[in-house]
Coordinates of C-alpha atoms in Angstrom, one line a residue:
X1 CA -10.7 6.8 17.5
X2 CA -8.8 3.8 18.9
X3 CA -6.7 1.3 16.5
X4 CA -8.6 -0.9 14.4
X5 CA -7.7 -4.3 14.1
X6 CA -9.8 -7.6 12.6
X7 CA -12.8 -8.3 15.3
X8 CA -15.5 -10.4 14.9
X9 CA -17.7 -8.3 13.1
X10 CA -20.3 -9.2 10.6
X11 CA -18.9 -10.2 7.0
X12 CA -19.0 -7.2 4.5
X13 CA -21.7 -7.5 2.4
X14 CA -22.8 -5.5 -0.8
X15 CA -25.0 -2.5 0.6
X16 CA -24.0 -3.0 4.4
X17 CA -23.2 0.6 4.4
X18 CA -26.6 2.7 4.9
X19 CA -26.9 5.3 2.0
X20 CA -28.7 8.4 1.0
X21 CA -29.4 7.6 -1.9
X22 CA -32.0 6.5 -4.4
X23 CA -33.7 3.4 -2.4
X24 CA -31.4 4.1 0.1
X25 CA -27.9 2.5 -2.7
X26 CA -24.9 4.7 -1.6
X27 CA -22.3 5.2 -4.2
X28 CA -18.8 5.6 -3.3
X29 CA -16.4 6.8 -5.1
X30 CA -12.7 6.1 -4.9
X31 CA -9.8 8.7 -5.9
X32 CA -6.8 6.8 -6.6
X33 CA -3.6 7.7 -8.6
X34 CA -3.1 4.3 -9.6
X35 CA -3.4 4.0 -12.9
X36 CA -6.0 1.0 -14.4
X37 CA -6.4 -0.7 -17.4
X38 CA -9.3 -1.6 -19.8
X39 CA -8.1 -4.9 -21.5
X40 CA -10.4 -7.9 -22.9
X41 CA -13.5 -6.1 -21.4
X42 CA -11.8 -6.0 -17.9
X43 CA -10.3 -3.5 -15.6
X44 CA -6.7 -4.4 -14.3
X45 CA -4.7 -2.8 -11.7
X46 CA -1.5 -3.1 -9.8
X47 CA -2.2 -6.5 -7.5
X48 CA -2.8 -5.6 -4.2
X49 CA -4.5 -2.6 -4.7
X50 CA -6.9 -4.6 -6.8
X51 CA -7.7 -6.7 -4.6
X52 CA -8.5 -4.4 -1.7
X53 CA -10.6 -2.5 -4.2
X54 CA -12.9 -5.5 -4.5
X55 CA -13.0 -5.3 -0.6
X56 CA -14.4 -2.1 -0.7
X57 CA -16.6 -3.2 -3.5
X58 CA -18.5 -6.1 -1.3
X59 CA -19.7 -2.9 0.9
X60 CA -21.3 -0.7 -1.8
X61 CA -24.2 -1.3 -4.2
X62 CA -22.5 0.8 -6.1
X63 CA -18.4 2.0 -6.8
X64 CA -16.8 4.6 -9.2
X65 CA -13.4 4.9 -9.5
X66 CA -11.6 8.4 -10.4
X67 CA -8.1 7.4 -11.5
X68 CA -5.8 7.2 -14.7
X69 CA -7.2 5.0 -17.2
X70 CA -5.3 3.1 -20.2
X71 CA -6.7 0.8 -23.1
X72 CA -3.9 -1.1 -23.2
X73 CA -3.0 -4.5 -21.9
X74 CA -2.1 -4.7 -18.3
X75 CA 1.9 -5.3 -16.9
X76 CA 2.7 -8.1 -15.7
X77 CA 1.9 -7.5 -12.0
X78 CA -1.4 -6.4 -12.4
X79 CA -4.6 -8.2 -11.7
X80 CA -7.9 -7.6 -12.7
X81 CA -10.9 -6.4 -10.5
X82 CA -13.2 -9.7 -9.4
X83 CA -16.0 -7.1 -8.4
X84 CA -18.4 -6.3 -11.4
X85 CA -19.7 -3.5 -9.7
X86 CA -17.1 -1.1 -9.9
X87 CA -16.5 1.6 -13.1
X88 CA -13.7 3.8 -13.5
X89 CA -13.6 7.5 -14.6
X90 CA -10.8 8.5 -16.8
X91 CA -8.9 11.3 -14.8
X92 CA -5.8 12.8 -16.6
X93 CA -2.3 11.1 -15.4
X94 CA -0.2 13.8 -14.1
X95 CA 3.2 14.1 -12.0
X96 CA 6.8 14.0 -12.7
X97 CA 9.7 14.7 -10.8
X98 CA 11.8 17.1 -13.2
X99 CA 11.2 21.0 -12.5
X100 CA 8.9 21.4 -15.7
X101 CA 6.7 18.3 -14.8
X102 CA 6.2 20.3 -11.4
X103 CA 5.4 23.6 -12.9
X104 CA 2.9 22.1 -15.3
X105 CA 1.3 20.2 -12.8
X106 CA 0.8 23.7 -10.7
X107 CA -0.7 25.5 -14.1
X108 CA -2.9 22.7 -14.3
X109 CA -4.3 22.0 -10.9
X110 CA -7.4 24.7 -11.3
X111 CA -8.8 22.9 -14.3
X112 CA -8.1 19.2 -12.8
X113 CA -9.8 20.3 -9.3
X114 CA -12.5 21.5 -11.7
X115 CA -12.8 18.0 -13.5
X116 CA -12.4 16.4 -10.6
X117 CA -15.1 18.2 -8.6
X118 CA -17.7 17.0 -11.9
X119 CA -16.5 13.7 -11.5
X120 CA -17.4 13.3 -8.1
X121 CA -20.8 15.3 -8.4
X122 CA -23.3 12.3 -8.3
X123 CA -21.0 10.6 -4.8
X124 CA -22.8 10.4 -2.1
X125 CA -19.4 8.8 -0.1
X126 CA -16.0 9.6 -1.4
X127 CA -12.6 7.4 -0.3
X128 CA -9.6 9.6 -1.3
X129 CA -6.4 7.6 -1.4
X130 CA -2.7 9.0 -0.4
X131 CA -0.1 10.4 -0.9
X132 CA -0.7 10.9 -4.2
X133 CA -0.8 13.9 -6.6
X134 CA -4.6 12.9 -7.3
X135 CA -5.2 12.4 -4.0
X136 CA -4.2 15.6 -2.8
X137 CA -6.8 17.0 -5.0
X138 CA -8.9 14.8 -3.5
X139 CA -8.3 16.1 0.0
X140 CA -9.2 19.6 -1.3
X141 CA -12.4 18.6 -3.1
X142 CA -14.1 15.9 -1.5
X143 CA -15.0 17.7 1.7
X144 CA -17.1 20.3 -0.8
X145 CA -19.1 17.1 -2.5
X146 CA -19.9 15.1 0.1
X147 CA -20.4 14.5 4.5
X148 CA -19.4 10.9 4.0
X149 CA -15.7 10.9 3.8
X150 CA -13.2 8.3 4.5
X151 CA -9.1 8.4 3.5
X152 CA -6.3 5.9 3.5
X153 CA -2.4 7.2 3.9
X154 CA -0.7 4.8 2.4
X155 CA 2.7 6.4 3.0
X156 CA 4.9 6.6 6.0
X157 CA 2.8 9.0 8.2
X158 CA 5.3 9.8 10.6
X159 CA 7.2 11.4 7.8
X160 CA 10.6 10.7 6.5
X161 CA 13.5 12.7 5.3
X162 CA 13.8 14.6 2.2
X163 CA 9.7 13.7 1.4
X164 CA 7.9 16.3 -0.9
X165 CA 6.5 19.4 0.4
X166 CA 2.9 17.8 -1.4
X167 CA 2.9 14.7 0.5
X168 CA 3.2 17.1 3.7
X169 CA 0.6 18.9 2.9
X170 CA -1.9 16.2 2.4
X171 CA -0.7 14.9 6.1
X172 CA -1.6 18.6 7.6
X173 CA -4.9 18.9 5.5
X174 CA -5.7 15.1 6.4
X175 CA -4.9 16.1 10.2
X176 CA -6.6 19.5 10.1
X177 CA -11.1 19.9 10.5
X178 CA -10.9 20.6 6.7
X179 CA -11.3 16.5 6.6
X180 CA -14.5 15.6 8.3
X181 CA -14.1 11.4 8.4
X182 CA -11.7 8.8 9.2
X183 CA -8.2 8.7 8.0
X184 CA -6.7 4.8 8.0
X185 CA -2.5 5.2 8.6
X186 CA 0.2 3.2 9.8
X187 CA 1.5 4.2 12.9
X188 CA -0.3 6.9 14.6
X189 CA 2.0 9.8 15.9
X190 CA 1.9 12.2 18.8
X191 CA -0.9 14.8 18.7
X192 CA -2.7 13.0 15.8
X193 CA -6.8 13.8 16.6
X194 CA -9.4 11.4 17.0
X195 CA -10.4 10.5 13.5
X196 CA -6.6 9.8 12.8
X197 CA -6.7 5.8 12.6
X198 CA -4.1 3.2 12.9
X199 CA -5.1 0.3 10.6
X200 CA -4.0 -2.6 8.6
X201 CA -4.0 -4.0 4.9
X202 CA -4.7 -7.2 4.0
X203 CA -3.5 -9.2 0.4
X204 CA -4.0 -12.3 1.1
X205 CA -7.7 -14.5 0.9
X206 CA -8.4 -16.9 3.5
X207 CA -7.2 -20.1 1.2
X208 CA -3.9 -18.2 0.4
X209 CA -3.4 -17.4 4.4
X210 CA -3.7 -21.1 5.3
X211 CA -1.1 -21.7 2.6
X212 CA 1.2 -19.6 4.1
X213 CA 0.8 -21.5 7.5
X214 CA 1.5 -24.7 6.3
X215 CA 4.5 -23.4 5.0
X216 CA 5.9 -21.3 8.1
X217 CA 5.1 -24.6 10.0
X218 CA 7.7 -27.0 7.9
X219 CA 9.9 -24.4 8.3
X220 CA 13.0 -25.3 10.9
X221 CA 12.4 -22.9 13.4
X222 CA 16.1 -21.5 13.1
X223 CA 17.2 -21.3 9.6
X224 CA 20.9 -21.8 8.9
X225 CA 23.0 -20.9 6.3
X226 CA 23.4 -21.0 3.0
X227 CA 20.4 -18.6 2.8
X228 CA 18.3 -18.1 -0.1
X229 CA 17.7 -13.5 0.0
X230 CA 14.4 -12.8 -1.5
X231 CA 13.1 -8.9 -2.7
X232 CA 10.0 -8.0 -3.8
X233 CA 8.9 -4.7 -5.0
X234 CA 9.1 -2.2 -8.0
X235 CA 12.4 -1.4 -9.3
X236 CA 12.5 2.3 -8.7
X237 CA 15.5 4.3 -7.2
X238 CA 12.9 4.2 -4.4
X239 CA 13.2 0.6 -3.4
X240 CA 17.1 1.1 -3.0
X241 CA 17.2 -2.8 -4.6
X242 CA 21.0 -1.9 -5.5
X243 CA 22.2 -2.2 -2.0
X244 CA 20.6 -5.9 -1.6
X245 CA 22.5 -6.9 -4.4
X246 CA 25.8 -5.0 -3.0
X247 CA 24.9 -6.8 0.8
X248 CA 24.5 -10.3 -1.2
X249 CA 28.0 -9.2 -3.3
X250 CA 29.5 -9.1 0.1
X251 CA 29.0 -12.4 1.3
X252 CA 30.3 -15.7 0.6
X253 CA 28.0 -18.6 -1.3
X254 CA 28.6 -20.3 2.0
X255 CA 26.5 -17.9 3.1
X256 CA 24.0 -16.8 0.6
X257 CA 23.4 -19.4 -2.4
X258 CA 20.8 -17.5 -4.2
X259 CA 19.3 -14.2 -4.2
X260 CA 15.7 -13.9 -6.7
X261 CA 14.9 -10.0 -7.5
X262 CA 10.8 -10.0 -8.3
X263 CA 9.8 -6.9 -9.6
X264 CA 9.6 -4.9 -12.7
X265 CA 10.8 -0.8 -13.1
X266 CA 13.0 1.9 -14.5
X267 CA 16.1 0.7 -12.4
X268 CA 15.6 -2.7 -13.8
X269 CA 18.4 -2.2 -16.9
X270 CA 21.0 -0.7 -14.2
X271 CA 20.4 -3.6 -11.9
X272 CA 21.0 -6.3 -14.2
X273 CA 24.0 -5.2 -15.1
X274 CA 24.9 -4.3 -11.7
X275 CA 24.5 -8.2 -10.7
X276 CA 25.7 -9.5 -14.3
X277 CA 28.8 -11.1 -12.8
X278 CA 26.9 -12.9 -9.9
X279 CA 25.1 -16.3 -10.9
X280 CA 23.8 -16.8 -8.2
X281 CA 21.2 -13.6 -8.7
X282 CA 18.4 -14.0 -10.9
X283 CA 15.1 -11.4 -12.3
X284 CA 12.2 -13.1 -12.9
X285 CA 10.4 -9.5 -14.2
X286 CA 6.9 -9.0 -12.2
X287 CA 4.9 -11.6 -11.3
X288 CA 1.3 -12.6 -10.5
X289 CA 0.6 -13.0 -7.1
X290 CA 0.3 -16.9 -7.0
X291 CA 4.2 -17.2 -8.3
X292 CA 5.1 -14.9 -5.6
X293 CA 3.6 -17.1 -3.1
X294 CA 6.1 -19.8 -4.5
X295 CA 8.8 -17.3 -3.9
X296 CA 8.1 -17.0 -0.2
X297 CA 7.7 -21.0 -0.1
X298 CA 11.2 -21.5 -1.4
X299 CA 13.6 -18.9 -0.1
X300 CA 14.4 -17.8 3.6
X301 CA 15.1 -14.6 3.7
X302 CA 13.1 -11.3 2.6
X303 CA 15.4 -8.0 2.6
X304 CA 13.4 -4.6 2.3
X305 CA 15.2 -1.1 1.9
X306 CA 13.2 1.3 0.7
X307 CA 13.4 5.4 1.5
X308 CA 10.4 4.9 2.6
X309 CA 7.3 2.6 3.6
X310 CA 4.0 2.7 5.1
X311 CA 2.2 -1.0 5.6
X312 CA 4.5 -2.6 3.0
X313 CA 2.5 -6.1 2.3
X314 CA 5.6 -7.8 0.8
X315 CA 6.9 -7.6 5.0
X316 CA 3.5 -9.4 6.4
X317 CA 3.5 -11.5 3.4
X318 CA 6.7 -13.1 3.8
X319 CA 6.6 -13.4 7.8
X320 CA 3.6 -15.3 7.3
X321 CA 5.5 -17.7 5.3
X322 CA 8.4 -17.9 7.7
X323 CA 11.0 -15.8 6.2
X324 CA 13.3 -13.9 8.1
X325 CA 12.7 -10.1 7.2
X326 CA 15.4 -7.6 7.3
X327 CA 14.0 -4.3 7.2
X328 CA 15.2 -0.7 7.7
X329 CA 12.9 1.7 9.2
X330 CA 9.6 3.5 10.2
X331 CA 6.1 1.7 10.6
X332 CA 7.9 -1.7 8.5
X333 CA 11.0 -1.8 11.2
X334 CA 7.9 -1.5 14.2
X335 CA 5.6 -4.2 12.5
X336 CA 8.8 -6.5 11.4
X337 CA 11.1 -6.1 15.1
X338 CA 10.8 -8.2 17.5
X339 CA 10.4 -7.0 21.2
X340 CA 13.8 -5.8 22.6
X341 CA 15.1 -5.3 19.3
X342 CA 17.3 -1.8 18.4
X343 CA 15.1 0.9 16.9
X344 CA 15.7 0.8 12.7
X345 CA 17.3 3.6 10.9
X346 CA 16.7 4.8 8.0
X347 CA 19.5 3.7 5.5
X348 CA 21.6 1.0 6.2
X349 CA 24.5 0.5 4.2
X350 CA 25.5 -2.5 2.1
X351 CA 27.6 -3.7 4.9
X352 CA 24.6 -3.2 7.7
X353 CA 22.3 -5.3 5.2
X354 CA 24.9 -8.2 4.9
X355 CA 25.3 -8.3 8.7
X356 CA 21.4 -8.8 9.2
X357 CA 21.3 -11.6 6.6
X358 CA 24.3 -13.3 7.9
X359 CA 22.0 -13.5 10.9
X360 CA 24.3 -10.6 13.0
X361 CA 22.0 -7.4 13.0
X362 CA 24.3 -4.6 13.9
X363 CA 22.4 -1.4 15.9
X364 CA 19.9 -0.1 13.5
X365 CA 18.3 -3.0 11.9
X366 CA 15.2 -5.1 12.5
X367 CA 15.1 -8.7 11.7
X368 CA 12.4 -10.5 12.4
X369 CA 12.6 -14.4 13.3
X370 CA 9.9 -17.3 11.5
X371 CA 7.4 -17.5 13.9
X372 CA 4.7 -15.6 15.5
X373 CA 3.7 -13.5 12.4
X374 CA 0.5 -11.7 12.3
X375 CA -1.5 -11.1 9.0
X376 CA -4.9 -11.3 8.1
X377 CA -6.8 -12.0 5.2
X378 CA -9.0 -10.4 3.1
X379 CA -12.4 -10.9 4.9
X380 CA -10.6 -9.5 8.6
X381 CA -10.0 -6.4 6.1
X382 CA -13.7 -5.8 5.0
X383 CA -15.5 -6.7 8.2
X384 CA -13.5 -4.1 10.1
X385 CA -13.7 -1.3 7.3
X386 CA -17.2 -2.1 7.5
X387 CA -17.1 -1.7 11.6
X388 CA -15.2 1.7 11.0
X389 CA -17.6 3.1 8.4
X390 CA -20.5 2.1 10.3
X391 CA -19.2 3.6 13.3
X392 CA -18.2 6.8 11.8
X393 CA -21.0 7.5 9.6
X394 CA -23.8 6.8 12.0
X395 CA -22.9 8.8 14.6
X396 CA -21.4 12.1 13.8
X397 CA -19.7 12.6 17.3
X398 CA -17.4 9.8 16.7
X399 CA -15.5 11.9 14.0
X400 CA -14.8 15.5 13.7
X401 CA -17.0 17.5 12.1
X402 CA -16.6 20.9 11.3
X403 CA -19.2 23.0 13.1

């Protein structure tokens, strides 16, 4: 299959998919790891997965979703699902990184393919998400339940070092005839077969998009010190957030003046204290989608560093409001580098971070400028997973089918 970019398809509208069904309703169900909340008589989730839930909810009469579910109020960065035709099925929350998670998560995985296989017997589609531990059941199950199969890679699909053995195995499986539909990624590699898609993600609704371009417009188009550094993400070890405060540590106020850290996680505690003798750092904890948005509108530059990275939104988010984005590597280093530009490794150091933002990229390290930036919205999102589905599901020959 070729890439998939937005095209002037017809809008996505509730049923557009053909079904099998009773009275012809298909009902998808999602596998997701992500966990949800029921709070107030809503379902929450983590933003921007949220909202491209409700995208795939305009395209089916009917949506289940398989995932973690807690009866607790939702964090701070979580938004609830617009689409009142979506239900989630409790699935157990699994995982861990210690050796004993891992060992009971391998005693375990009979008896949660088993529940999982239940859960997904009245599906007549099934959208498995990845990498994930859930979702790597997924892989193994849904091809028994149902002929109408799509997946989404989240993760870097080219791979990256030091990644666990699971998440390589839902690549090969993903890769391999066992999965019989389309697989969206980021960055389609060498040898990848035909129902191996490129694709793109989309967090923004029209309104918010034009909002963006009004503010990459006032922008000067070549931003001069004292920079105002900008990182938004989850505070994991993961994210690497320590060595954006140790690049802004490095430089003078002359020529960084602030440095905001949005996000919320288990490295938060450590980072604060890391930065405690810096004013001009601050944490504002997560935060809703519309405060980031102010974020983007009042600082200049966007530094990302994670391990790893598939389609990271926060990249296409901030280029569409003019910030300058350094970035390290894979499929965000591709999207973010201008033409010409060196070819991103994987972990810069403090000093290769504070180069880039003092507008200086060493070798190594992609910096895009404030203009030019492509991102679509919410409705280029549905109309060409609507295009894809159709395509794929209606004609068996344009996916590969096991015989």
């Amino acid at each position: 299959m070729a890439s998939v970019m937005p095209s002037a398809t017809p809008d996505a509208t509730p049923g557009a998919i053909p079904g099998a069904g009773p009275g012809g309703v298909l009902r998808l169900a999602i596998v997701s790891h992500v966990v949800h909340y029921q709070h107030d008589g809503r379902l929450f989730a983590y933003g921007p997965y949220a909202r491209e839930i409700d995208v795939w909810a305009s395209l089916f009469p009917e949506v289940v979703i398989v995932s973690p579910l807690r009866h607790a109020p939702p964090p701070a960065d979580a938004a609830p699902l617009g689409a009142r035709n979506v239900a989630v099925r409790a699935f157990p929350e699994s995982g861990g990184t210690s050796t004993a998670a891992k060992l009971w998560q391998a005693v375990r995985a009979p008896w949660l393919a088993w529940r999982l296989w239940r859960l997904l017997g009245d599906a007549h589609a099934i959208h498995v998400r990845c990498p994930g531990n859930v979702g790597l059941l997924g892989v193994l199950v849904a091809p028994l339940r149902s002929r109408r199969l799509v997946a989404k890679y989240a993760g870097q699909w080219g791979g990256y070092a030091g990644e666990a053995a699971t998440v390589r195995w839902q690549r090969w499986l993903l890769r391999s005839r066992w999965w019989h539909g389309p697989v969206t990624v980021y960055g389609r590699q060498p040898g990848d077969p035909a129902h191996i898609v490129p694709f793109f993600t989309a967090s923004f609704t029209p309104q918010q998009l034009a909002r963006a371009r009004r503010a990459a417009s006032a922008r000067a188009a070549v931003p001069v010190p004292p920079y105002r550094v900008l990182f938004v993400g989850r505070l994991s070890a993961a994210k690497r957030a320590h060595v954006v405060l140790e690049a802004v540590a490095l430089l003078p106020a002359s020529v960084v003046s602030a440095c905001t850290i949005v996000g919320d996680g288990p490295e938060r505690a450590r980072l604060e204290a890391q930065a405690a003798g810096d004013p001009r750092v601050r944490f504002t904890g997560a935060l809703p989608l519309d405060d980031v948005l102010t974020q983007y509108e009042t600082h200049d530059v966007l530094v990302l560093v994670s391990e790893t990275e598939g389609w990271p939104k926060v990249v296409h988010e901030a280029r569409t409001f003019g910030l300058r984005v350094v970035t390290p590597h894979g499929e965000a280093g591709q999207t973010a580098r201008p033409a010409g530009a060196p070819t991103a490794t994987a972990r810069p150091t403090a000093t290769d971070v504070a180069r880039a933002i003092a507008h200086a990229p060493p070798d190594g390290i992609a910096v895009s400028g404030n203009r030019g930036a492509a991102a679509y919205d919410l409705n280029a999102l549905g109309n060409a997973l609507l295009a894809l589905l159709l395509r794929a599901w209606s004609d068996p020959r344009q996916v590969d089918f096991p015989e």
